[in-house]
CSV table of C-alpha atoms in Angstrom, one decimal:
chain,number,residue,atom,x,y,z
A,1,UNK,CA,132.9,-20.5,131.9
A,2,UNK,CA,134.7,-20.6,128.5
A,3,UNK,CA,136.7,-17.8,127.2
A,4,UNK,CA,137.6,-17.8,123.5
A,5,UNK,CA,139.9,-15.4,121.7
A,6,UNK,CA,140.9,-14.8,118.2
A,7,UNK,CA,140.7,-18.5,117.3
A,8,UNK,CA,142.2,-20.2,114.6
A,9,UNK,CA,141.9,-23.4,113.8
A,10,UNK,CA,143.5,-24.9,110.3
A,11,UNK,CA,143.8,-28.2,108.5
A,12,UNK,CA,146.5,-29.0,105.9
A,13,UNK,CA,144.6,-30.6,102.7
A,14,UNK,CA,146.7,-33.0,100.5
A,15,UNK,CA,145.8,-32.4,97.0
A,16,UNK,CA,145.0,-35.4,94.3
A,17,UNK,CA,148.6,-36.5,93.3
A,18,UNK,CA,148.9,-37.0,89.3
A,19,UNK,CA,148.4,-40.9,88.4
A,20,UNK,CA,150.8,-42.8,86.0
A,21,UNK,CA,154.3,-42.0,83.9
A,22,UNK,CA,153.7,-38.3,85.0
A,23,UNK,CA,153.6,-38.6,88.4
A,24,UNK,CA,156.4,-40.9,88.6
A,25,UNK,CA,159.3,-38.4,86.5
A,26,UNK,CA,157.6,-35.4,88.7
A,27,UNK,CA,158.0,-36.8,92.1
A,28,UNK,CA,160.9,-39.7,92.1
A,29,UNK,CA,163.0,-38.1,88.9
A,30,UNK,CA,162.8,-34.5,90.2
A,31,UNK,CA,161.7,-34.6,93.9
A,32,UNK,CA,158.4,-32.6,93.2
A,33,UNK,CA,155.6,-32.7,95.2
A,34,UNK,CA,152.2,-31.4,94.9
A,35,UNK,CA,151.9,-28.6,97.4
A,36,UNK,CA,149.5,-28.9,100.1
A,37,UNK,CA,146.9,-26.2,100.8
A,38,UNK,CA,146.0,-25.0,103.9
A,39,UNK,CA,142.1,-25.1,105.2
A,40,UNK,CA,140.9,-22.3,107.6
A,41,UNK,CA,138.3,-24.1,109.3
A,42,UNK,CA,138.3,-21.4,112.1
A,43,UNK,CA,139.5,-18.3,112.0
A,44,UNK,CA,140.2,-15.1,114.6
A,45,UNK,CA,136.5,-16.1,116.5
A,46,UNK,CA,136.1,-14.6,119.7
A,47,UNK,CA,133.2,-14.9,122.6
A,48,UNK,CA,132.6,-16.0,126.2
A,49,UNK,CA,130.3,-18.0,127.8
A,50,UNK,CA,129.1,-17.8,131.0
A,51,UNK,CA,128.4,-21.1,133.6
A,52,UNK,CA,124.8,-21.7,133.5
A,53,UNK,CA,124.4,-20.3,129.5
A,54,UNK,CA,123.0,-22.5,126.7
A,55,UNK,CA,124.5,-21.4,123.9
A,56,UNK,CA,123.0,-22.4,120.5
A,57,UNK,CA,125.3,-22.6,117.9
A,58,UNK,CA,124.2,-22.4,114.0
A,59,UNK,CA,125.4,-22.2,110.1
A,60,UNK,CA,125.4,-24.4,106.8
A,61,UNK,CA,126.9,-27.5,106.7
A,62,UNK,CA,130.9,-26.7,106.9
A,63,UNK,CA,130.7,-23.4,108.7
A,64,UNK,CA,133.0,-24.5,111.7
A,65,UNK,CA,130.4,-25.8,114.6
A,66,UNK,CA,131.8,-29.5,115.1
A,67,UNK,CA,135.1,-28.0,114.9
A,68,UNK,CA,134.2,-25.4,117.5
A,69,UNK,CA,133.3,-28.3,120.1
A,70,UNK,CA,135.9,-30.4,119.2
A,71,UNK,CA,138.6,-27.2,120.6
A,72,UNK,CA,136.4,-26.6,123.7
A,73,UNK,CA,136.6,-30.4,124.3
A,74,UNK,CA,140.7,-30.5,123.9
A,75,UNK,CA,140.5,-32.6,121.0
A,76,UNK,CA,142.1,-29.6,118.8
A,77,UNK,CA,144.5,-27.7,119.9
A,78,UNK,CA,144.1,-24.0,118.6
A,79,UNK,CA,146.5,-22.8,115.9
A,80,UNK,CA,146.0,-19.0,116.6
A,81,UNK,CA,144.7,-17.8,119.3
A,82,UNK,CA,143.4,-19.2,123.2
A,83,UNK,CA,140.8,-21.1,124.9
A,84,UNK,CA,140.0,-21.1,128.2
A,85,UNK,CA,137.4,-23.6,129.9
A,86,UNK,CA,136.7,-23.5,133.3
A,87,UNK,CA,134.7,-26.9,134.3
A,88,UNK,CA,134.9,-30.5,133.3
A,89,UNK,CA,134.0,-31.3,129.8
A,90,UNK,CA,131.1,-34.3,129.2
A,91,UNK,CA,131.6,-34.7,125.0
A,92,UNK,CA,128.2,-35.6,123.0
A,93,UNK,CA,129.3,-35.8,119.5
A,94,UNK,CA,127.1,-36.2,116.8
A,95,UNK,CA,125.1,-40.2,116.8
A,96,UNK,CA,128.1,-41.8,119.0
A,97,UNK,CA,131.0,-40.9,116.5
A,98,UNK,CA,133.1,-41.7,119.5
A,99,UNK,CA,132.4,-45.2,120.2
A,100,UNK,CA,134.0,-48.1,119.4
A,101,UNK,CA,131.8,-50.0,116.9
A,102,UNK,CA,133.7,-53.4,118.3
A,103,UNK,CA,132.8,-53.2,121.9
A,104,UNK,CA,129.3,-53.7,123.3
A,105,UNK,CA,127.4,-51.0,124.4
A,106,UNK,CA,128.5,-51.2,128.2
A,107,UNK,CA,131.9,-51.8,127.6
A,108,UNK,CA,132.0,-48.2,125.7
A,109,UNK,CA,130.1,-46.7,128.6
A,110,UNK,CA,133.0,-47.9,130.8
A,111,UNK,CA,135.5,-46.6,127.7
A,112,UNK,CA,133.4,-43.1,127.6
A,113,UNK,CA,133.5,-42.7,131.2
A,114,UNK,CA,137.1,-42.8,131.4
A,115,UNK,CA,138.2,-40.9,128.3
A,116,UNK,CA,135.9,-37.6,130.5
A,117,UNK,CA,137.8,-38.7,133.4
A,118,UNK,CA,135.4,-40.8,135.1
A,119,UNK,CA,136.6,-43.3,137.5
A,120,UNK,CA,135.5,-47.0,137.4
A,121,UNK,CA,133.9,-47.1,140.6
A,122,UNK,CA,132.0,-43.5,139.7
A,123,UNK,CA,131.1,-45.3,136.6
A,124,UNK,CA,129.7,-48.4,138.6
A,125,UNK,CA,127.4,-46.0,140.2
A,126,UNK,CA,125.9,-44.5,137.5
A,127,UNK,CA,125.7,-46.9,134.8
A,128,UNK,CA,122.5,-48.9,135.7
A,129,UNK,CA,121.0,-45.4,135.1
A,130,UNK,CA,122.4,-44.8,131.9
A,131,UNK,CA,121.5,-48.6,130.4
A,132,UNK,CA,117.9,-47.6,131.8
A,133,UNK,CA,117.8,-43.9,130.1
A,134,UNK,CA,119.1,-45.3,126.5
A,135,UNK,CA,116.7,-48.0,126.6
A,136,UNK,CA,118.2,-50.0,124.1
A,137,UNK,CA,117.8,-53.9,125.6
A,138,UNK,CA,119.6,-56.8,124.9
A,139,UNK,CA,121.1,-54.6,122.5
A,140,UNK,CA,123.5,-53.3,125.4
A,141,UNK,CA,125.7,-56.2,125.3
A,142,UNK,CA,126.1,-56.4,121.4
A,143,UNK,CA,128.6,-55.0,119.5
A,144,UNK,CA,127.6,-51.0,119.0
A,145,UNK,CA,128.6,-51.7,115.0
A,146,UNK,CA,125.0,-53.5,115.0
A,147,UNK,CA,123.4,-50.4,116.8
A,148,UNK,CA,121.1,-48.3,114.4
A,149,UNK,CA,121.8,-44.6,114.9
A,150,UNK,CA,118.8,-44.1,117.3
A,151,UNK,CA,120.0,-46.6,119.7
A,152,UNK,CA,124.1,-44.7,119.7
A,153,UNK,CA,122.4,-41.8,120.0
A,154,UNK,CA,120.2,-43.2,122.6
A,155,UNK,CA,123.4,-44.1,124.4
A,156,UNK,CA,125.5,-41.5,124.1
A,157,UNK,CA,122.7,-39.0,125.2
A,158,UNK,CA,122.7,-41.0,128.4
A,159,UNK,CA,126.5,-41.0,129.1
A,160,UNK,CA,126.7,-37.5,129.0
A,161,UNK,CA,123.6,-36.9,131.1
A,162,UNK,CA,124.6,-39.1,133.8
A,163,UNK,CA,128.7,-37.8,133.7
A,164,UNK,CA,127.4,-35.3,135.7
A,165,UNK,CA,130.2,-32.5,134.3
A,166,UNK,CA,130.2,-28.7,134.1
A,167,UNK,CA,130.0,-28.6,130.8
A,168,UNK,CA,128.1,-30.2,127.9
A,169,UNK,CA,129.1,-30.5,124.1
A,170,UNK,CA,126.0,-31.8,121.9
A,171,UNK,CA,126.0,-31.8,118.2
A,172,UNK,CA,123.3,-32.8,116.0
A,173,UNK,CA,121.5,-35.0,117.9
A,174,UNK,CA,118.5,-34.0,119.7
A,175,UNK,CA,116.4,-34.9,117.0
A,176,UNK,CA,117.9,-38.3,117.0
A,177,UNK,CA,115.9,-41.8,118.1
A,178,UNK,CA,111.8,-42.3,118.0
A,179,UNK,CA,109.3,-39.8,119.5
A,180,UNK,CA,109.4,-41.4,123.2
A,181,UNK,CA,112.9,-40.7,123.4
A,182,UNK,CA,113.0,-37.2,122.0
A,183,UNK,CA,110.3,-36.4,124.2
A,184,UNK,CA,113.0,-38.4,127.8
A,185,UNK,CA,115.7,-36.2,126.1
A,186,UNK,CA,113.7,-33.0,125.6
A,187,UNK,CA,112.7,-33.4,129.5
A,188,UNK,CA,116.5,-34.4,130.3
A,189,UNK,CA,117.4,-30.9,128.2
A,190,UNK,CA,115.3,-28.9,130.4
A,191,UNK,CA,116.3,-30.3,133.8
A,192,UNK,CA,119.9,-29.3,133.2
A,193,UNK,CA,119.2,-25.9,131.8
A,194,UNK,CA,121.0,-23.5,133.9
A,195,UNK,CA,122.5,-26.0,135.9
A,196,UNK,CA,124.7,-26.6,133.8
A,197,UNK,CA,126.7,-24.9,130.5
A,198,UNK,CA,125.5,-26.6,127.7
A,199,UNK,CA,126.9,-26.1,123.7
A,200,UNK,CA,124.2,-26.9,121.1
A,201,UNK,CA,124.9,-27.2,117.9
A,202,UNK,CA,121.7,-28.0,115.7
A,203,UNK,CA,120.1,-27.5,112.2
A,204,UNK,CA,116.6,-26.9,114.2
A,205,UNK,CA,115.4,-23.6,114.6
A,206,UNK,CA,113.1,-24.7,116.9
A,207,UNK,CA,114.9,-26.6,118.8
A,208,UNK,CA,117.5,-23.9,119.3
A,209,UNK,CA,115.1,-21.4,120.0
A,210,UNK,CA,113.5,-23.7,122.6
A,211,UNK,CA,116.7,-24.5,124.5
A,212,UNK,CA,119.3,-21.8,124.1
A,213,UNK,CA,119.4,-18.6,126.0
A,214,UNK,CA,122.0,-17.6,123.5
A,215,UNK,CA,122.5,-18.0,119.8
A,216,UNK,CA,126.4,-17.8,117.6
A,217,UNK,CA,125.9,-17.9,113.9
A,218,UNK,CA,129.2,-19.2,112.3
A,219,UNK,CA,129.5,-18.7,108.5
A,220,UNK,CA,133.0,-20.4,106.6
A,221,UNK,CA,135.1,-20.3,110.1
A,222,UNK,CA,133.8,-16.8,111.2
A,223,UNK,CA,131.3,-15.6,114.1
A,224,UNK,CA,128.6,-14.2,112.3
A,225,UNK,CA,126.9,-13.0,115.3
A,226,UNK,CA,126.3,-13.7,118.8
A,227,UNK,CA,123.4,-12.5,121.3
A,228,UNK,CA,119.5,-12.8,121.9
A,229,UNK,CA,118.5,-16.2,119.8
A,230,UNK,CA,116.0,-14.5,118.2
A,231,UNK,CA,117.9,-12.0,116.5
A,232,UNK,CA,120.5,-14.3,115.7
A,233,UNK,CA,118.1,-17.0,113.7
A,234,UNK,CA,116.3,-14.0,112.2
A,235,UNK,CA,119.7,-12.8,110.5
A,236,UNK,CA,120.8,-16.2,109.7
A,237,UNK,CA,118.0,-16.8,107.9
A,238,UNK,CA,117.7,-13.9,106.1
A,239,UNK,CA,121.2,-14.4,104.9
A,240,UNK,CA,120.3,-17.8,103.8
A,241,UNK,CA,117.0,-16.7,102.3
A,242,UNK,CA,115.1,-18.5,104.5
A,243,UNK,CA,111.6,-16.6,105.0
A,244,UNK,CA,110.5,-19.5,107.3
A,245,UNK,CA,111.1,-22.0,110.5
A,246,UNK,CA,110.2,-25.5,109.6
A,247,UNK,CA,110.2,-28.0,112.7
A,248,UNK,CA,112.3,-31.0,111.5
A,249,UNK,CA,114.8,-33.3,113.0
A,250,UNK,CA,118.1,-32.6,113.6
A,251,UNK,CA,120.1,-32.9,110.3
């Protein structure tokens, strides 16, 4: 279950500081500094979500949904407001942001396992599976900077299917990787549905409509709307005057 309540999340944005002679008498002569603004990426959004629920969440580019899972993940702390999640937390992030592009691809499983509280002996057992999910090869025991985004996202789709936690963050990345592995992922999608609590975050109507048993539509930090995923998409697109679902890849 995860209970949210009049969230705010903000970030503090340094503006451009004036270059040359200017900057130099403002800042070091008289002490000034350019003030620096304040960025409400999030603001008082509200909702619960109950164990079992797929939740698809929507909204343009900037609207607040990577932030979102980043708070339900702890990796933000909320500035206004609380945020209660009852379950373990198994992070997909969009393409394998979190990796470590130095490491080969099964020393990050080992690093991923731990940082969602994995132990190495629960890791042991589990990551035959995941090497033979991602598919990726030799490739496994290369540095994951040489990895094309299919292949990370091949990878870090299998980590958090195999972590076997309550609760799963995904973002932008279903569509990710060649048709054979859409199709193993779409499959993987279904099994857990219900089983588990899964956060969606996607540009693809279709996929969302496909998956989620609940829709959120967050527009500039605020929830739009929340409820049957139908309705949702309908007034999303209508406020972004789209008359139309097109089936593409996640963005």
């Amino acid at each position: 279950m995860i209970q949210v309540t009049d969230l705010g999340i903000k970030f503090r944005m340094e503006k451009r500081r004036r270059s040359g002679a200017l900057a130099f008498l403002l800042e070091r002569s008289r002490g000034w500094r350019q003030p620096a603004a304040e960025f409400w990426a999030l603001r008082h959004v509200s909702f619960r979500v109950e164990r079992g629920d797929t939740v698809g969440i929507i909204g343009r580019n900037g609207s607040g949904k990577s932030t979102l899972l980043r708070v339900v993940a702890g990796i933000y702390p909320p500035d206004e407001g609380n945020v209660l999640v009852d379950g373990e937390v198994s992070t997909l992030f969009g393409l394998g942001s979190g990796f470590n592009g130095d490491l080969s691809g099964r020393d990050n499983i080992y690093l991923d396992g731990i940082l969602i509280g994995l132990t190495k002996n629960q890791i042991d057992g589990i990551i035959d599976g995941i090497i033979e999910f991602a598919d990726i090869g030799d490739f496994i025991d290369m540095p994951v900077r040489t990895y094309s985004s299919g292949m990370r996202s091949r990878l870090g789709f299998a980590i958090a299917m195999y972590s076997d936690k309550d609760i799963v963050l995904i973002d932008e990345i279903m569509g990710a990787g060649d048709a054979a592995f859409r199709q193993k992922a779409d499959a993987e999608m279904e099994r857990i549905i219900g089983q588990k609590t899964v956060l969606l975050v996607s540009h693809s109507m279709p996929t969302i409509q496909r998956f989620a048993n609940k829709v959120m539509w967050l527009d500039r930090g605020l929830l739009q709307a929340m409820g049957d995923p139908k309705t949702v998409i309908e007034q999303y697109l209508t406020a972004s005057k789209v008359t139309k679902l097109v089936a593409t890849q996640d963005d």
